[in-house]
Amino acid sequence: QVQLVESGGGLVQAGGSLRLSCAASGTILSINVMGWYRQPPGKQRELVARITSGSATNYADSVKGRFTISRDNAKNTVYLQMNSLKPEDTAVYYCNANIASRSWYFSDYWGQGTQVTVSS
């Protein structure tokens, strides 16, 4: 069984910063891509950023230059540093990871979500 546990969400004023963390635990053979998605109120879930096991990254255009994704492979943890936050960044943020658990077949796992609210 694999679990992804997120932390670091909260309420912040526009222009402020937050750092999200997501730790994977359980039976893990290997982790491929890890990423962050978000779902604003009344909208569909969208990709924010993702990072490969070799630390190659890509970002949504809306967060480029403001958000930075990183990972600690030894801790099976992915981070999202969010700077210069805007009200439109308000959403539930979900961690995602592509993990090989009890076999070398990779599956997608999701965290429970953490609320980020940016006030104007």
PDB file of C-alpha atoms in Angstrom:
ATOM      1  CA  GLN A   1       0.000   0.000   0.000  1.00  0.00           C
ATOM      2  CA  VAL A   2       1.303   3.451  -0.946  1.00  0.00           C
ATOM      3  CA  GLN A   3       0.248   6.736   0.623  1.00  0.00           C
ATOM      4  CA  LEU A   4       0.968  10.318  -0.379  1.00  0.00           C
ATOM      5  CA  VAL A   5       0.638  12.811   2.454  1.00  0.00           C
ATOM      6  CA  GLU A   6       0.631  16.532   1.687  1.00  0.00           C
ATOM      7  CA  SER A   7       1.294  19.418   4.022  1.00  0.00           C
ATOM      8  CA  GLY A   8       1.921  23.144   3.891  1.00  0.00           C
ATOM      9  CA  GLY A   9      -1.287  24.616   2.583  1.00  0.00           C
ATOM     10  CA  GLY A  10      -3.054  27.541   4.196  1.00  0.00           C
ATOM     11  CA  LEU A  11      -4.210  31.125   3.888  1.00  0.00           C
ATOM     12  CA  VAL A  12      -1.824  33.775   2.607  1.00  0.00           C
ATOM     13  CA  GLN A  13      -2.103  37.311   1.303  1.00  0.00           C
ATOM     14  CA  ALA A  14      -1.420  38.116  -2.332  1.00  0.00           C
ATOM     15  CA  GLY A  15       2.305  38.439  -2.917  1.00  0.00           C
ATOM     16  CA  GLY A  16       3.112  35.978  -0.167  1.00  0.00           C
ATOM     17  CA  SER A  17       4.714  32.552  -0.262  1.00  0.00           C
ATOM     18  CA  LEU A  18       3.896  28.999   0.739  1.00  0.00           C
ATOM     19  CA  ARG A  19       5.802  25.743   0.506  1.00  0.00           C
ATOM     20  CA  LEU A  20       3.946  22.490  -0.064  1.00  0.00           C
ATOM     21  CA  SER A  21       5.429  19.102   0.754  1.00  0.00           C
ATOM     22  CA  CYS A  22       4.304  15.618  -0.243  1.00  0.00           C
ATOM     23  CA  ALA A  23       5.862  12.478   1.189  1.00  0.00           C
ATOM     24  CA  ALA A  24       5.304   9.027  -0.284  1.00  0.00           C
ATOM     25  CA  SER A  25       5.338   6.069   2.093  1.00  0.00           C
ATOM     26  CA  GLY A  26       4.656   2.356   2.022  1.00  0.00           C
ATOM     27  CA  THR A  27       6.106  -0.348  -0.195  1.00  0.00           C
ATOM     28  CA  ILE A  28       8.031   1.591  -2.859  1.00  0.00           C
ATOM     29  CA  LEU A  29      10.418   0.090  -5.380  1.00  0.00           C
ATOM     30  CA  SER A  30      10.843   3.205  -7.501  1.00  0.00           C
ATOM     31  CA  ILE A  31       9.242   6.592  -8.162  1.00  0.00           C
ATOM     32  CA  ASN A  32       9.173   7.999 -11.664  1.00  0.00           C
ATOM     33  CA  VAL A  33       7.466  11.367 -12.184  1.00  0.00           C
ATOM     34  CA  MET A  34       6.158  13.370  -9.229  1.00  0.00           C
ATOM     35  CA  GLY A  35       3.951  16.385  -9.638  1.00  0.00           C
ATOM     36  CA  TRP A  36       1.478  18.891  -8.317  1.00  0.00           C
ATOM     37  CA  TYR A  37      -1.987  19.521  -9.694  1.00  0.00           C
ATOM     38  CA  ARG A  38      -4.641  21.956  -8.538  1.00  0.00           C
ATOM     39  CA  GLN A  39      -8.380  22.302  -8.744  1.00  0.00           C
ATOM     40  CA  PRO A  40      -9.764  25.835  -8.408  1.00  0.00           C
ATOM     41  CA  PRO A  41     -13.353  26.212  -7.197  1.00  0.00           C
ATOM     42  CA  GLY A  42     -15.783  25.162  -9.926  1.00  0.00           C
ATOM     43  CA  LYS A  43     -13.033  24.220 -12.356  1.00  0.00           C
ATOM     44  CA  GLN A  44     -11.249  21.096 -13.539  1.00  0.00           C
ATOM     45  CA  ARG A  45      -8.041  19.779 -12.073  1.00  0.00           C
ATOM     46  CA  GLU A  46      -4.971  21.108 -13.902  1.00  0.00           C
ATOM     47  CA  LEU A  47      -1.260  20.420 -13.935  1.00  0.00           C
ATOM     48  CA  VAL A  48       0.865  22.907 -11.992  1.00  0.00           C
ATOM     49  CA  ALA A  49       4.330  21.353 -12.226  1.00  0.00           C
ATOM     50  CA  ARG A  50       6.048  18.003 -12.439  1.00  0.00           C
ATOM     51  CA  ILE A  51       9.543  16.635 -12.022  1.00  0.00           C
ATOM     52  CA  THR A  52      11.166  13.437 -13.252  1.00  0.00           C
ATOM     53  CA  SER A  53      13.456  11.169 -11.263  1.00  0.00           C
ATOM     54  CA  GLY A  54      16.321  12.904 -13.044  1.00  0.00           C
ATOM     55  CA  SER A  55      15.008  16.316 -11.947  1.00  0.00           C
ATOM     56  CA  ALA A  56      13.780  17.505 -15.332  1.00  0.00           C
ATOM     57  CA  THR A  57      10.869  19.870 -14.729  1.00  0.00           C
ATOM     58  CA  ASN A  58       7.979  21.445 -16.525  1.00  0.00           C
ATOM     59  CA  TYR A  59       5.475  24.049 -15.395  1.00  0.00           C
ATOM     60  CA  ALA A  60       2.108  25.448 -16.338  1.00  0.00           C
ATOM     61  CA  ASP A  61       2.539  28.800 -18.063  1.00  0.00           C
ATOM     62  CA  SER A  62       0.522  30.497 -15.314  1.00  0.00           C
ATOM     63  CA  VAL A  63       3.103  29.643 -12.634  1.00  0.00           C
ATOM     64  CA  LYS A  64       6.395  29.885 -14.527  1.00  0.00           C
ATOM     65  CA  GLY A  65       8.844  32.148 -12.732  1.00  0.00           C
ATOM     66  CA  ARG A  66       6.827  32.059  -9.496  1.00  0.00           C
ATOM     67  CA  PHE A  67       6.688  28.371  -8.505  1.00  0.00           C
ATOM     68  CA  THR A  68       9.562  25.922  -8.151  1.00  0.00           C
ATOM     69  CA  ILE A  69       9.195  22.164  -7.909  1.00  0.00           C
ATOM     70  CA  SER A  70      11.910  20.008  -6.377  1.00  0.00           C
ATOM     71  CA  ARG A  71      12.289  16.531  -4.927  1.00  0.00           C
ATOM     72  CA  ASP A  72      14.350  14.606  -2.424  1.00  0.00           C
ATOM     73  CA  ASN A  73      14.656  11.064  -3.770  1.00  0.00           C
ATOM     74  CA  ALA A  74      16.128   9.755  -0.520  1.00  0.00           C
ATOM     75  CA  LYS A  75      13.004  10.911   1.328  1.00  0.00           C
ATOM     76  CA  ASN A  76      10.500  10.097  -1.467  1.00  0.00           C
ATOM     77  CA  THR A  77       9.311  13.689  -1.114  1.00  0.00           C
ATOM     78  CA  VAL A  78       8.340  16.376  -3.582  1.00  0.00           C
ATOM     79  CA  TYR A  79       8.078  20.076  -2.789  1.00  0.00           C
ATOM     80  CA  LEU A  80       6.403  23.068  -4.370  1.00  0.00           C
ATOM     81  CA  GLN A  81       7.739  26.485  -3.448  1.00  0.00           C
ATOM     82  CA  MET A  82       5.121  29.059  -4.351  1.00  0.00           C
ATOM     83  CA  ASN A  83       6.146  32.722  -4.431  1.00  0.00           C
ATOM     84  CA  SER A  84       4.337  35.879  -5.521  1.00  0.00           C
ATOM     85  CA  LEU A  85       1.014  34.179  -4.949  1.00  0.00           C
ATOM     86  CA  LYS A  86      -2.076  35.573  -6.627  1.00  0.00           C
ATOM     87  CA  PRO A  87      -5.761  35.179  -5.759  1.00  0.00           C
ATOM     88  CA  GLU A  88      -6.150  33.050  -8.882  1.00  0.00           C
ATOM     89  CA  ASP A  89      -3.763  30.499  -7.350  1.00  0.00           C
ATOM     90  CA  THR A  90      -6.501  29.662  -4.844  1.00  0.00           C
ATOM     91  CA  ALA A  91      -7.273  25.958  -5.215  1.00  0.00           C
ATOM     92  CA  VAL A  92      -6.997  22.544  -3.672  1.00  0.00           C
ATOM     93  CA  TYR A  93      -3.503  21.304  -4.505  1.00  0.00           C
ATOM     94  CA  TYR A  94      -2.959  17.589  -5.080  1.00  0.00           C
ATOM     95  CA  CYS A  95       0.265  15.635  -5.118  1.00  0.00           C
ATOM     96  CA  ASN A  96       0.688  12.927  -7.756  1.00  0.00           C
ATOM     97  CA  ALA A  97       3.373  10.291  -8.143  1.00  0.00           C
ATOM     98  CA  ASN A  98       4.032   7.471 -10.578  1.00  0.00           C
ATOM     99  CA  ILE A  99       5.211   4.611  -8.388  1.00  0.00           C
ATOM    100  CA  ALA A 100       6.270   0.987  -8.705  1.00  0.00           C
ATOM    101  CA  SER A 101       5.126  -0.672  -5.492  1.00  0.00           C
ATOM    102  CA  ARG A 102       4.906  -4.456  -5.127  1.00  0.00           C
ATOM    103  CA  SER A 103       6.017  -5.063  -8.710  1.00  0.00           C
ATOM    104  CA  TRP A 104       7.774  -3.120 -11.467  1.00  0.00           C
ATOM    105  CA  TYR A 105       4.444  -1.990 -12.884  1.00  0.00           C
ATOM    106  CA  PHE A 106       4.097   1.771 -12.336  1.00  0.00           C
ATOM    107  CA  SER A 107       0.773   3.226 -11.172  1.00  0.00           C
ATOM    108  CA  ASP A 108      -0.411   6.746 -10.409  1.00  0.00           C
ATOM    109  CA  TYR A 109      -1.107   7.675  -6.796  1.00  0.00           C
ATOM    110  CA  TRP A 110      -2.756  10.833  -5.435  1.00  0.00           C
ATOM    111  CA  GLY A 111      -2.630  12.686  -2.169  1.00  0.00           C
ATOM    112  CA  GLN A 112      -5.734  13.812  -0.322  1.00  0.00           C
ATOM    113  CA  GLY A 113      -5.304  17.452  -1.302  1.00  0.00           C
ATOM    114  CA  THR A 114      -4.370  20.578   0.620  1.00  0.00           C
ATOM    115  CA  GLN A 115      -6.203  23.891   0.427  1.00  0.00           C
ATOM    116  CA  VAL A 116      -4.321  27.012  -0.649  1.00  0.00           C
ATOM    117  CA  THR A 117      -6.224  30.285  -0.323  1.00  0.00           C
ATOM    118  CA  VAL A 118      -4.744  33.584  -1.478  1.00  0.00           C
ATOM    119  CA  SER A 119      -6.554  36.702  -0.320  1.00  0.00           C
ATOM    120  CA  SER A 120      -6.422  39.962  -2.256  1.00  0.00           C
TER     121      SER A 120
END
